[in-house]
Amino acid sequence: NIANLIQNPVTSGKTGWCKYKVNIRNIRYGKISIDLNPINGGLFFKATIPNFSADVDIPVSGFLCPDFDGDDSATRITLSANVMLSINSLGEPVATLNSPNVTVDGLDIDIGGIWGFLLNWIIDFFEDDFANMIEDEFEKVMAGQIADAIGDAVKGLALDQSFEVPGFLPGASPVTMRIKTKFSTLDFKPDGGVIGMSAAIVTP
């Protein structure tokens, strides 16, 4: 939820006797695409968020200080990182995020009727501070959620299931067998990955 990453007001300040705040509301974006490609030791993760846009609300307090509003947009927001995969002592895959990077492309701000000296400040904020804020928040999300999600996805490839084998002799009861695997190797290279598992079959 991208809206949860933005805490209003995103900034506030004072010009002369006018105090103002900047709020970002009604966030919109296109269909997010995600790529996972093998690299040495893991997977390269890339997510592209196209057509980002939001309403900008600038309430101003003070005598003869009007409110302003407008919108901002970005062509795309791109998140990328290397997700390195290893196996812990319990035989479970562990994903670690390396080199996270977030870029905001084509950022544009349009505020109607705003005073010239305030407009310059708003534009500077969106080109620098707002872009950095978005990047910082997305990097936190990648570090806290994306690596775990990829690790859980790989972990889900392990088998733990039961099946019945008919009795070997006439009148004998069927036997429930359980096959359980754990990871033994994770070998990823740019041309693909091999996941090795050790397996055991047990019965009560």
PDB file of C-alpha atoms in Angstrom:
ATOM      1  CA  ASN A   1       0.000   0.000   0.000  1.00  0.00           C
ATOM      2  CA  ILE A   2       1.974   2.988  -1.280  1.00  0.00           C
ATOM      3  CA  ALA A   3      -0.314   5.477   0.474  1.00  0.00           C
ATOM      4  CA  ASN A   4       0.800   4.085   3.838  1.00  0.00           C
ATOM      5  CA  LEU A   5       4.387   5.062   3.039  1.00  0.00           C
ATOM      6  CA  ILE A   6       3.520   8.765   2.961  1.00  0.00           C
ATOM      7  CA  GLN A   7       2.893  10.513   6.258  1.00  0.00           C
ATOM      8  CA  ASN A   8       1.126  13.876   5.974  1.00  0.00           C
ATOM      9  CA  PRO A   9       2.102  16.607   6.115  1.00  0.00           C
ATOM     10  CA  VAL A  10       5.133  15.633   4.071  1.00  0.00           C
ATOM     11  CA  THR A  11       6.645  19.021   4.886  1.00  0.00           C
ATOM     12  CA  SER A  12       5.734  22.368   6.421  1.00  0.00           C
ATOM     13  CA  GLY A  13       7.279  25.807   6.695  1.00  0.00           C
ATOM     14  CA  LYS A  14       6.787  29.529   6.876  1.00  0.00           C
ATOM     15  CA  THR A  15       7.157  32.348   4.360  1.00  0.00           C
ATOM     16  CA  GLY A  16       6.745  35.810   5.843  1.00  0.00           C
ATOM     17  CA  TRP A  17       3.682  35.593   8.119  1.00  0.00           C
ATOM     18  CA  CYS A  18       2.177  32.686   6.158  1.00  0.00           C
ATOM     19  CA  LYS A  19       2.513  29.172   7.524  1.00  0.00           C
ATOM     20  CA  TYR A  20       1.920  26.299   5.137  1.00  0.00           C
ATOM     21  CA  LYS A  21       1.785  22.529   5.055  1.00  0.00           C
ATOM     22  CA  VAL A  22       2.055  20.147   2.124  1.00  0.00           C
ATOM     23  CA  ASN A  23      -0.181  17.065   2.036  1.00  0.00           C
ATOM     24  CA  ILE A  24      -0.163  14.239  -0.515  1.00  0.00           C
ATOM     25  CA  ARG A  25      -3.536  12.557  -1.064  1.00  0.00           C
ATOM     26  CA  ASN A  26      -5.411  10.255  -3.438  1.00  0.00           C
ATOM     27  CA  ILE A  27      -2.389   8.321  -4.664  1.00  0.00           C
ATOM     28  CA  ARG A  28      -2.836   6.489  -7.966  1.00  0.00           C
ATOM     29  CA  TYR A  29      -0.612   4.255 -10.090  1.00  0.00           C
ATOM     30  CA  GLY A  30      -0.756   1.673 -12.844  1.00  0.00           C
ATOM     31  CA  LYS A  31      -0.332  -2.089 -12.723  1.00  0.00           C
ATOM     32  CA  ILE A  32       2.871  -3.036 -10.926  1.00  0.00           C
ATOM     33  CA  SER A  33       5.199  -5.435 -12.752  1.00  0.00           C
ATOM     34  CA  ILE A  34       7.738  -7.638 -10.969  1.00  0.00           C
ATOM     35  CA  ASP A  35      10.754  -9.456 -12.388  1.00  0.00           C
ATOM     36  CA  LEU A  36      12.912 -12.094 -10.691  1.00  0.00           C
ATOM     37  CA  ASN A  37      16.047 -13.127 -12.567  1.00  0.00           C
ATOM     38  CA  PRO A  38      18.776 -15.524 -11.398  1.00  0.00           C
ATOM     39  CA  ILE A  39      22.217 -14.121 -10.547  1.00  0.00           C
ATOM     40  CA  ASN A  40      25.261 -15.597  -8.865  1.00  0.00           C
ATOM     41  CA  GLY A  41      24.117 -16.605  -5.388  1.00  0.00           C
ATOM     42  CA  GLY A  42      20.480 -15.564  -5.634  1.00  0.00           C
ATOM     43  CA  LEU A  43      17.887 -13.556  -7.544  1.00  0.00           C
ATOM     44  CA  PHE A  44      17.736 -10.043  -8.936  1.00  0.00           C
ATOM     45  CA  PHE A  45      14.456  -8.400  -7.926  1.00  0.00           C
ATOM     46  CA  LYS A  46      12.918  -5.516  -9.873  1.00  0.00           C
ATOM     47  CA  ALA A  47       9.497  -3.919  -9.456  1.00  0.00           C
ATOM     48  CA  THR A  48       8.187  -1.137 -11.687  1.00  0.00           C
ATOM     49  CA  ILE A  49       5.332   1.106 -10.565  1.00  0.00           C
ATOM     50  CA  PRO A  50       4.123   3.060 -13.630  1.00  0.00           C
ATOM     51  CA  ASN A  51       2.083   6.251 -13.919  1.00  0.00           C
ATOM     52  CA  PHE A  52       2.370   7.423 -10.316  1.00  0.00           C
ATOM     53  CA  SER A  53       0.218  10.444  -9.504  1.00  0.00           C
ATOM     54  CA  ALA A  54      -1.254  12.137  -6.449  1.00  0.00           C
ATOM     55  CA  ASP A  55      -3.136  15.254  -5.397  1.00  0.00           C
ATOM     56  CA  VAL A  56      -1.199  17.975  -3.597  1.00  0.00           C
ATOM     57  CA  ASP A  57      -3.021  19.974  -0.930  1.00  0.00           C
ATOM     58  CA  ILE A  58      -1.282  23.057   0.552  1.00  0.00           C
ATOM     59  CA  PRO A  59      -3.295  24.625   3.376  1.00  0.00           C
ATOM     60  CA  VAL A  60      -1.879  28.025   4.380  1.00  0.00           C
ATOM     61  CA  SER A  61      -2.657  29.888   7.603  1.00  0.00           C
ATOM     62  CA  GLY A  62      -2.207  33.623   8.144  1.00  0.00           C
ATOM     63  CA  PHE A  63      -3.799  36.930   7.144  1.00  0.00           C
ATOM     64  CA  LEU A  64      -4.437  37.095   3.381  1.00  0.00           C
ATOM     65  CA  CYS A  65      -2.653  33.770   2.885  1.00  0.00           C
ATOM     66  CA  PRO A  66      -4.623  31.629   0.405  1.00  0.00           C
ATOM     67  CA  ASP A  67      -4.597  27.831   0.194  1.00  0.00           C
ATOM     68  CA  PHE A  68      -3.241  26.112  -2.902  1.00  0.00           C
ATOM     69  CA  ASP A  69      -3.613  22.730  -4.534  1.00  0.00           C
ATOM     70  CA  GLY A  70      -2.437  20.812  -7.567  1.00  0.00           C
ATOM     71  CA  ASP A  71      -0.951  17.463  -8.431  1.00  0.00           C
ATOM     72  CA  ASP A  72       2.342  15.688  -8.839  1.00  0.00           C
ATOM     73  CA  SER A  73       3.222  12.727 -11.007  1.00  0.00           C
ATOM     74  CA  ALA A  74       6.084  10.443 -11.964  1.00  0.00           C
ATOM     75  CA  THR A  75       6.539   8.364 -15.091  1.00  0.00           C
ATOM     76  CA  ARG A  76       7.611   5.403 -13.000  1.00  0.00           C
ATOM     77  CA  ILE A  77       9.060   4.346  -9.672  1.00  0.00           C
ATOM     78  CA  THR A  78      11.544   1.486  -9.965  1.00  0.00           C
ATOM     79  CA  LEU A  79      12.670  -0.720  -7.081  1.00  0.00           C
ATOM     80  CA  SER A  80      15.557  -3.141  -7.454  1.00  0.00           C
ATOM     81  CA  ALA A  81      17.782  -5.266  -5.236  1.00  0.00           C
ATOM     82  CA  ASN A  82      19.875  -8.414  -5.173  1.00  0.00           C
ATOM     83  CA  VAL A  83      18.261 -11.093  -3.015  1.00  0.00           C
ATOM     84  CA  MET A  84      20.986 -13.496  -1.896  1.00  0.00           C
ATOM     85  CA  LEU A  85      19.856 -17.018  -0.931  1.00  0.00           C
ATOM     86  CA  SER A  86      21.489 -19.348   1.585  1.00  0.00           C
ATOM     87  CA  ILE A  87      20.522 -22.237   3.882  1.00  0.00           C
ATOM     88  CA  ASN A  88      20.535 -22.002   7.678  1.00  0.00           C
ATOM     89  CA  SER A  89      21.370 -24.732  10.194  1.00  0.00           C
ATOM     90  CA  LEU A  90      17.757 -25.934  10.167  1.00  0.00           C
ATOM     91  CA  GLY A  91      17.858 -26.601   6.439  1.00  0.00           C
ATOM     92  CA  GLU A  92      15.654 -23.615   5.635  1.00  0.00           C
ATOM     93  CA  PRO A  93      16.334 -21.047   2.904  1.00  0.00           C
ATOM     94  CA  VAL A  94      17.224 -17.541   4.050  1.00  0.00           C
ATOM     95  CA  ALA A  95      16.953 -14.491   1.792  1.00  0.00           C
ATOM     96  CA  THR A  96      19.143 -11.441   2.391  1.00  0.00           C
ATOM     97  CA  LEU A  97      18.661  -8.125   0.597  1.00  0.00           C
ATOM     98  CA  ASN A  98      21.757  -6.507  -0.937  1.00  0.00           C
ATOM     99  CA  SER A  99      22.202  -3.224  -2.839  1.00  0.00           C
ATOM    100  CA  PRO A 100      18.602  -1.942  -2.670  1.00  0.00           C
ATOM    101  CA  ASN A 101      17.927   0.912  -5.057  1.00  0.00           C
ATOM    102  CA  VAL A 102      14.878   3.071  -5.760  1.00  0.00           C
ATOM    103  CA  THR A 103      14.574   5.605  -8.572  1.00  0.00           C
ATOM    104  CA  VAL A 104      11.796   8.076  -9.307  1.00  0.00           C
ATOM    105  CA  ASP A 105      11.692   9.017 -13.003  1.00  0.00           C
ATOM    106  CA  GLY A 106       9.865  11.859 -14.695  1.00  0.00           C
ATOM    107  CA  LEU A 107       8.739  13.638 -11.529  1.00  0.00           C
ATOM    108  CA  ASP A 108       6.487  16.615 -12.328  1.00  0.00           C
ATOM    109  CA  ILE A 109       4.641  19.062 -10.079  1.00  0.00           C
ATOM    110  CA  ASP A 110       1.774  21.342 -11.104  1.00  0.00           C
ATOM    111  CA  ILE A 111       0.358  23.794  -8.550  1.00  0.00           C
ATOM    112  CA  GLY A 112      -2.279  26.247  -9.736  1.00  0.00           C
ATOM    113  CA  GLY A 113      -2.169  29.943  -8.777  1.00  0.00           C
ATOM    114  CA  ILE A 114       0.635  29.596  -6.272  1.00  0.00           C
ATOM    115  CA  TRP A 115       2.944  32.530  -5.536  1.00  0.00           C
ATOM    116  CA  GLY A 116       6.175  32.453  -7.475  1.00  0.00           C
ATOM    117  CA  PHE A 117       8.548  32.413  -4.506  1.00  0.00           C
ATOM    118  CA  LEU A 118       6.554  29.613  -2.857  1.00  0.00           C
ATOM    119  CA  LEU A 119       6.323  27.651  -6.109  1.00  0.00           C
ATOM    120  CA  ASN A 120      10.114  27.505  -6.371  1.00  0.00           C
ATOM    121  CA  TRP A 121      10.313  26.083  -2.868  1.00  0.00           C
ATOM    122  CA  ILE A 122       7.613  23.472  -3.584  1.00  0.00           C
ATOM    123  CA  ILE A 123       9.297  22.392  -6.813  1.00  0.00           C
ATOM    124  CA  ASP A 124      12.655  22.069  -5.035  1.00  0.00           C
ATOM    125  CA  PHE A 125      11.005  19.957  -2.339  1.00  0.00           C
ATOM    126  CA  PHE A 126       9.437  17.525  -4.804  1.00  0.00           C
ATOM    127  CA  GLU A 127      12.559  17.235  -6.946  1.00  0.00           C
ATOM    128  CA  ASP A 128      14.832  16.560  -3.982  1.00  0.00           C
ATOM    129  CA  ASP A 129      13.269  15.852  -0.584  1.00  0.00           C
ATOM    130  CA  PHE A 130      10.082  14.111  -1.760  1.00  0.00           C
ATOM    131  CA  ALA A 131      11.961  11.820  -4.140  1.00  0.00           C
ATOM    132  CA  ASN A 132      14.442  10.971  -1.366  1.00  0.00           C
ATOM    133  CA  MET A 133      11.607  10.322   1.088  1.00  0.00           C
ATOM    134  CA  ILE A 134       9.906   7.924  -1.337  1.00  0.00           C
ATOM    135  CA  GLU A 135      13.202   6.160  -1.956  1.00  0.00           C
ATOM    136  CA  ASP A 136      13.934   5.790   1.774  1.00  0.00           C
ATOM    137  CA  GLU A 137      10.460   4.409   2.530  1.00  0.00           C
ATOM    138  CA  PHE A 138      10.588   1.890  -0.326  1.00  0.00           C
ATOM    139  CA  GLU A 139      14.026   0.705   0.754  1.00  0.00           C
ATOM    140  CA  LYS A 140      12.610   0.031   4.233  1.00  0.00           C
ATOM    141  CA  VAL A 141       9.787  -1.985   2.661  1.00  0.00           C
ATOM    142  CA  MET A 142      12.229  -3.979   0.548  1.00  0.00           C
ATOM    143  CA  ALA A 143      14.453  -4.732   3.537  1.00  0.00           C
ATOM    144  CA  GLY A 144      11.560  -5.652   5.815  1.00  0.00           C
ATOM    145  CA  GLN A 145       9.131  -7.458   3.530  1.00  0.00           C
ATOM    146  CA  ILE A 146      10.379  -8.331   0.062  1.00  0.00           C
ATOM    147  CA  ALA A 147      13.362 -10.428   1.158  1.00  0.00           C
ATOM    148  CA  ASP A 148      11.138 -12.399   3.566  1.00  0.00           C
ATOM    149  CA  ALA A 149       8.494 -12.903   0.868  1.00  0.00           C
ATOM    150  CA  ILE A 150      11.059 -14.317  -1.573  1.00  0.00           C
ATOM    151  CA  GLY A 151      12.569 -16.519   1.143  1.00  0.00           C
ATOM    152  CA  ASP A 152       9.108 -17.876   2.004  1.00  0.00           C
ATOM    153  CA  ALA A 153       8.386 -18.515  -1.683  1.00  0.00           C
ATOM    154  CA  VAL A 154      11.523 -20.645  -2.027  1.00  0.00           C
ATOM    155  CA  LYS A 155      10.797 -22.326   1.304  1.00  0.00           C
ATOM    156  CA  GLY A 156       7.366 -23.299  -0.037  1.00  0.00           C
ATOM    157  CA  LEU A 157       9.006 -25.584  -2.604  1.00  0.00           C
ATOM    158  CA  ALA A 158       9.853 -28.126   0.102  1.00  0.00           C
ATOM    159  CA  LEU A 159       7.621 -31.223   0.339  1.00  0.00           C
ATOM    160  CA  ASP A 160       5.749 -32.385   3.414  1.00  0.00           C
ATOM    161  CA  GLN A 161       2.864 -34.608   2.447  1.00  0.00           C
ATOM    162  CA  SER A 162       1.295 -37.941   3.297  1.00  0.00           C
ATOM    163  CA  PHE A 163      -0.108 -40.709   1.128  1.00  0.00           C
ATOM    164  CA  GLU A 164      -1.559 -44.156   1.653  1.00  0.00           C
ATOM    165  CA  VAL A 165      -0.020 -47.423   0.510  1.00  0.00           C
ATOM    166  CA  PRO A 166      -2.458 -50.352   0.228  1.00  0.00           C
ATOM    167  CA  GLY A 167      -1.872 -53.335   2.522  1.00  0.00           C
ATOM    168  CA  PHE A 168       0.679 -55.777   1.123  1.00  0.00           C
ATOM    169  CA  LEU A 169      -1.308 -58.844   2.194  1.00  0.00           C
ATOM    170  CA  PRO A 170      -5.025 -59.589   1.748  1.00  0.00           C
ATOM    171  CA  GLY A 171      -7.002 -58.027   4.602  1.00  0.00           C
ATOM    172  CA  ALA A 172      -4.091 -55.896   5.824  1.00  0.00           C
ATOM    173  CA  SER A 173      -4.747 -52.249   6.624  1.00  0.00           C
ATOM    174  CA  PRO A 174      -3.300 -49.554   4.391  1.00  0.00           C
ATOM    175  CA  VAL A 175      -0.196 -47.797   5.653  1.00  0.00           C
ATOM    176  CA  THR A 176       0.137 -44.020   5.787  1.00  0.00           C
ATOM    177  CA  MET A 177       3.518 -42.838   4.538  1.00  0.00           C
ATOM    178  CA  ARG A 178       4.893 -39.325   4.913  1.00  0.00           C
ATOM    179  CA  ILE A 179       7.522 -37.787   2.660  1.00  0.00           C
ATOM    180  CA  LYS A 180       9.388 -34.787   4.033  1.00  0.00           C
ATOM    181  CA  THR A 181      12.218 -32.826   2.449  1.00  0.00           C
ATOM    182  CA  LYS A 182      14.600 -30.118   3.555  1.00  0.00           C
ATOM    183  CA  PHE A 183      16.987 -28.006   1.556  1.00  0.00           C
ATOM    184  CA  SER A 184      20.533 -29.215   1.069  1.00  0.00           C
ATOM    185  CA  THR A 185      21.838 -26.858  -1.641  1.00  0.00           C
ATOM    186  CA  LEU A 186      20.854 -23.597  -3.328  1.00  0.00           C
ATOM    187  CA  ASP A 187      22.971 -22.944  -6.401  1.00  0.00           C
ATOM    188  CA  PHE A 188      21.975 -19.891  -8.430  1.00  0.00           C
ATOM    189  CA  LYS A 189      23.824 -18.540 -11.469  1.00  0.00           C
ATOM    190  CA  PRO A 190      22.804 -16.135 -14.254  1.00  0.00           C
ATOM    191  CA  ASP A 191      21.622 -19.008 -16.466  1.00  0.00           C
ATOM    192  CA  GLY A 192      19.384 -20.521 -13.804  1.00  0.00           C
ATOM    193  CA  GLY A 193      19.220 -22.132 -10.390  1.00  0.00           C
ATOM    194  CA  VAL A 194      19.350 -25.609  -8.919  1.00  0.00           C
ATOM    195  CA  ILE A 195      17.657 -26.388  -5.602  1.00  0.00           C
ATOM    196  CA  GLY A 196      18.829 -29.584  -3.929  1.00  0.00           C
ATOM    197  CA  MET A 197      16.812 -31.362  -1.231  1.00  0.00           C
ATOM    198  CA  SER A 198      17.388 -34.260   1.100  1.00  0.00           C
ATOM    199  CA  ALA A 199      14.339 -36.438   1.708  1.00  0.00           C
ATOM    200  CA  ALA A 200      13.013 -38.920   4.218  1.00  0.00           C
ATOM    201  CA  ILE A 201       9.977 -41.189   4.117  1.00  0.00           C
ATOM    202  CA  VAL A 202       8.546 -42.214   7.477  1.00  0.00           C
ATOM    203  CA  THR A 203       5.547 -44.122   8.800  1.00  0.00           C
ATOM    204  CA  PRO A 204       4.058 -44.361  12.300  1.00  0.00           C
TER     205      PRO A 204
END
